[in-house]
Amino acid sequence: MEWEMVAGLEIHARIKTETKMFCNCSNDTFGAEPNTHTCPVCTGFPGTLPVINSQAVILGAKTALALHCEIPHFSKFDRKSYFYPDLPAGYQISQFDEPISEGGYVEFFVGEEKKSIRMNRLHLENDAGKLVHEGGMSLVDLNRAGSPLMEMVTEADFRSPEEIVPFLKELQKILRTVGSSYADMEKGMMRCDVNVSLRPKGQKEFGTKTELKNMNSFTNIEKAVRAEIKRQKEILEKGGKIDQETRGWDVIKEVSLSQRSKEEAADYRYFPEPDLPPTTFTDEGIQTLQESVPELPAAKLERFVKQYKISWSTAEILSGDPELTQYFEIAAETSQNPKKTANWILGDFLAALNEREDISPMNCVLTPQNLGKMVQLIEKGTISGKIGKEIFPELLETGKDIEKLIQEKGLEQVSDTGEIEKICQEVLSENPQMVEDFKGGKEKVLGALVGQVMKKSRGQANPQMANEILRNILGK
Ligand code: ADP
Ligand code: ZN
Ligand code: MG
């Protein structure tokens, strides 16, 4: 029998706020000493009162709009009770039946094919702490407890495992473009539960799903989903039934293991959070937020290919990171040559940035204007491409103005006929054998002679001119 996969995702992303969701503790907890970013609120002391972080609400709402969700005028928080050592209050503050947003969709590309996945909702909640198991002990770190999260739930619209990672990468780009989350999976800033089921191809009803919990790398997700499809298929083909359960992916053994079945599923006893007021939005407020949503990465990718006539893969990289996008657009505007500009950015510029953790495109001392000017000077023939390559590290290091640097170092390409002719004459008299070979019909030798001229001029001679002058002298 032919089976079809059905999948839906639940994604949690840490909102990029200064403070936590309901208290004044710093939200910048990554890599901090355990339990140094805590207070009575986020450690669940009785008698404390939560206060809603408006920055988190605004960033959540803005993200929801970027996912084309509707924001109702009224939303509220609910208590979700469960008991676990990393949750000192015994409940999480989340949103149940009246979340901050509903509906929506995300457009993205699988290869160059455009897809759309419907969103069910984006809601706000706070994170739990973390358990660390070491030396036979289980330790609790509450730095993360109370951090603001947005949970984004898709409809069960995925039909093939190849669609999942491109969707998540797009979502990651959207969050970064909106500026609502760092969305790094490795740092746990974004994690994903994948719900998977199979149904006989052509059947309308969904099959029973399993949930792969807390996936935190793109590679693992793809592997885990494929393995889960295979596992379910084997059971179904033997006439078995799928247990509705939560499974965890063992990264080392590359198998999923059952963690919790439906029978053991928690009853969260949701009820409206009595300590918090509802959240309200006016039409004007929503409109203002809508206007602040930047161009989405998928739209930008399409625009880049059309407007700048660059390849799909180049546009994918340049549109993927908001700072890189900004850098490229400014540099291309200055150079008036987007293709060449893209080559420099993807090549020497990104290579240098990859080596240095501390610089990002827009805080690099080599400004996009300066890089754009360099591309233009090369195109105009003021300097050679070779010289460009040579001085690039210095531009990156010092941020010196390219025109000043060229003047200081006397690097202008020599386009003075007389001067090049002089060098050509010298080269010809130093290489009589080559001259003879050329006259005897070995056209290739000319390239080597041009090379000699370039070398003698320390890369500054205009190579086209050198070529022409050599031919003239040699009478060809
Ligand atoms: P639960 O109540 O078990 O949490 P939800 O209805 O809230 O389930 O859905 C959770 C996620 O699972 C959503 O992304 C949804 O699209 C997806 N989902 C629901 N049913 C199925 C199914 N039969 N197969 C695959 N995914 C599903
Ligand atoms: Zn706190
Ligand atoms: Mg659910």
PDB file of N, CA, C and O in Angstrom, residues 12 54 95 130 154-155 196 280 351 382-383 411 441 451 460 469 474:
ATOM      1  N   HIS A  12       8.618  26.388  19.587  1.00  0.00           N
ATOM      2  CA  HIS A  12       8.799  27.348  20.673  1.00  0.00           C
ATOM      3  C   HIS A  12      10.016  28.201  20.373  1.00  0.00           C
ATOM      4  O   HIS A  12      11.079  27.664  20.078  1.00  0.00           O
ATOM      5  N   SER A  54       5.522  44.088  28.385  1.00  0.00           N
ATOM      6  CA  SER A  54       4.852  44.588  27.174  1.00  0.00           C
ATOM      7  C   SER A  54       5.722  44.397  25.936  1.00  0.00           C
ATOM      8  O   SER A  54       5.216  44.206  24.832  1.00  0.00           O
ATOM      9  N   GLN A  95      -1.338  30.419  27.129  1.00  0.00           N
ATOM     10  CA  GLN A  95      -2.619  30.894  26.616  1.00  0.00           C
ATOM     11  C   GLN A  95      -3.361  29.708  26.048  1.00  0.00           C
ATOM     12  O   GLN A  95      -2.796  28.908  25.305  1.00  0.00           O
ATOM     13  N   LYS A 130      15.640  24.334  33.816  1.00  0.00           N
ATOM     14  CA  LYS A 130      16.324  23.235  33.141  1.00  0.00           C
ATOM     15  C   LYS A 130      16.878  22.274  34.189  1.00  0.00           C
ATOM     16  O   LYS A 130      17.367  22.703  35.223  1.00  0.00           O
ATOM     17  N   THR A 154       1.431  24.975  13.688  1.00  0.00           N
ATOM     18  CA  THR A 154       0.964  24.933  12.294  1.00  0.00           C
ATOM     19  C   THR A 154      -0.236  24.003  12.186  1.00  0.00           C
ATOM     20  O   THR A 154      -0.495  23.186  13.068  1.00  0.00           O
ATOM     21  N   GLU A 155      -0.978  24.122  11.108  1.00  0.00           N
ATOM     22  CA  GLU A 155      -1.976  23.103  10.780  1.00  0.00           C
ATOM     23  C   GLU A 155      -1.218  21.873  10.288  1.00  0.00           C
ATOM     24  O   GLU A 155      -0.024  21.952   9.961  1.00  0.00           O
ATOM     25  N   VAL A 196       3.583  13.533  13.665  1.00  0.00           N
ATOM     26  CA  VAL A 196       3.621  12.774  12.414  1.00  0.00           C
ATOM     27  C   VAL A 196       2.581  11.671  12.417  1.00  0.00           C
ATOM     28  O   VAL A 196       2.406  10.979  13.428  1.00  0.00           O
ATOM     29  N   THR A 280      -5.400  43.679  25.583  1.00  0.00           N
ATOM     30  CA  THR A 280      -6.313  44.215  24.578  1.00  0.00           C
ATOM     31  C   THR A 280      -5.530  44.970  23.512  1.00  0.00           C
ATOM     32  O   THR A 280      -4.489  45.568  23.795  1.00  0.00           O
ATOM     33  N   ALA A 351      33.848  35.226   3.977  1.00  0.00           N
ATOM     34  CA  ALA A 351      34.933  34.357   4.446  1.00  0.00           C
ATOM     35  C   ALA A 351      35.601  35.002   5.655  1.00  0.00           C
ATOM     36  O   ALA A 351      35.873  34.352   6.668  1.00  0.00           O
ATOM     37  N   THR A 382      39.864  51.633 -12.648  1.00  0.00           N
ATOM     38  CA  THR A 382      40.796  52.452 -11.868  1.00  0.00           C
ATOM     39  C   THR A 382      41.808  51.567 -11.141  1.00  0.00           C
ATOM     40  O   THR A 382      42.980  51.887 -11.053  1.00  0.00           O
ATOM     41  N   ILE A 383      41.317  50.471 -10.594  1.00  0.00           N
ATOM     42  CA  ILE A 383      42.248  49.470 -10.056  1.00  0.00           C
ATOM     43  C   ILE A 383      41.904  48.130 -10.688  1.00  0.00           C
ATOM     44  O   ILE A 383      40.796  47.922 -11.175  1.00  0.00           O
ATOM     45  N   LEU A 411      48.189  52.827  -6.255  1.00  0.00           N
ATOM     46  CA  LEU A 411      47.760  51.543  -6.824  1.00  0.00           C
ATOM     47  C   LEU A 411      46.892  51.668  -8.066  1.00  0.00           C
ATOM     48  O   LEU A 411      46.407  50.678  -8.581  1.00  0.00           O
ATOM     49  N   GLY A 441      53.748  31.138 -34.518  1.00  0.00           N
ATOM     50  CA  GLY A 441      52.346  30.690 -34.529  1.00  0.00           C
ATOM     51  C   GLY A 441      51.799  30.247 -33.182  1.00  0.00           C
ATOM     52  O   GLY A 441      50.634  29.874 -33.077  1.00  0.00           O
ATOM     53  N   GLY A 451      51.261  38.266 -18.814  1.00  0.00           N
ATOM     54  CA  GLY A 451      51.544  37.953 -17.407  1.00  0.00           C
ATOM     55  C   GLY A 451      52.831  38.616 -16.936  1.00  0.00           C
ATOM     56  O   GLY A 451      52.882  39.171 -15.835  1.00  0.00           O
ATOM     57  N   GLN A 460      49.615  46.522 -11.827  1.00  0.00           N
ATOM     58  CA  GLN A 460      48.910  47.781 -12.073  1.00  0.00           C
ATOM     59  C   GLN A 460      48.626  48.076 -13.535  1.00  0.00           C
ATOM     60  O   GLN A 460      47.865  48.981 -13.837  1.00  0.00           O
ATOM     61  N   ILE A 469      48.864  46.282 -26.913  1.00  0.00           N
ATOM     62  CA  ILE A 469      50.166  46.879 -27.226  1.00  0.00           C
ATOM     63  C   ILE A 469      51.163  45.809 -27.653  1.00  0.00           C
ATOM     64  O   ILE A 469      51.896  45.979 -28.639  1.00  0.00           O
ATOM     65  N   LEU A 474      54.363  43.314 -31.875  1.00  0.00           N
ATOM     66  CA  LEU A 474      54.748  42.074 -32.559  1.00  0.00           C
ATOM     67  C   LEU A 474      54.160  41.992 -33.956  1.00  0.00           C
ATOM     68  O   LEU A 474      54.383  41.041 -34.681  1.00  0.00           O
TER      69      LEU A 474
END
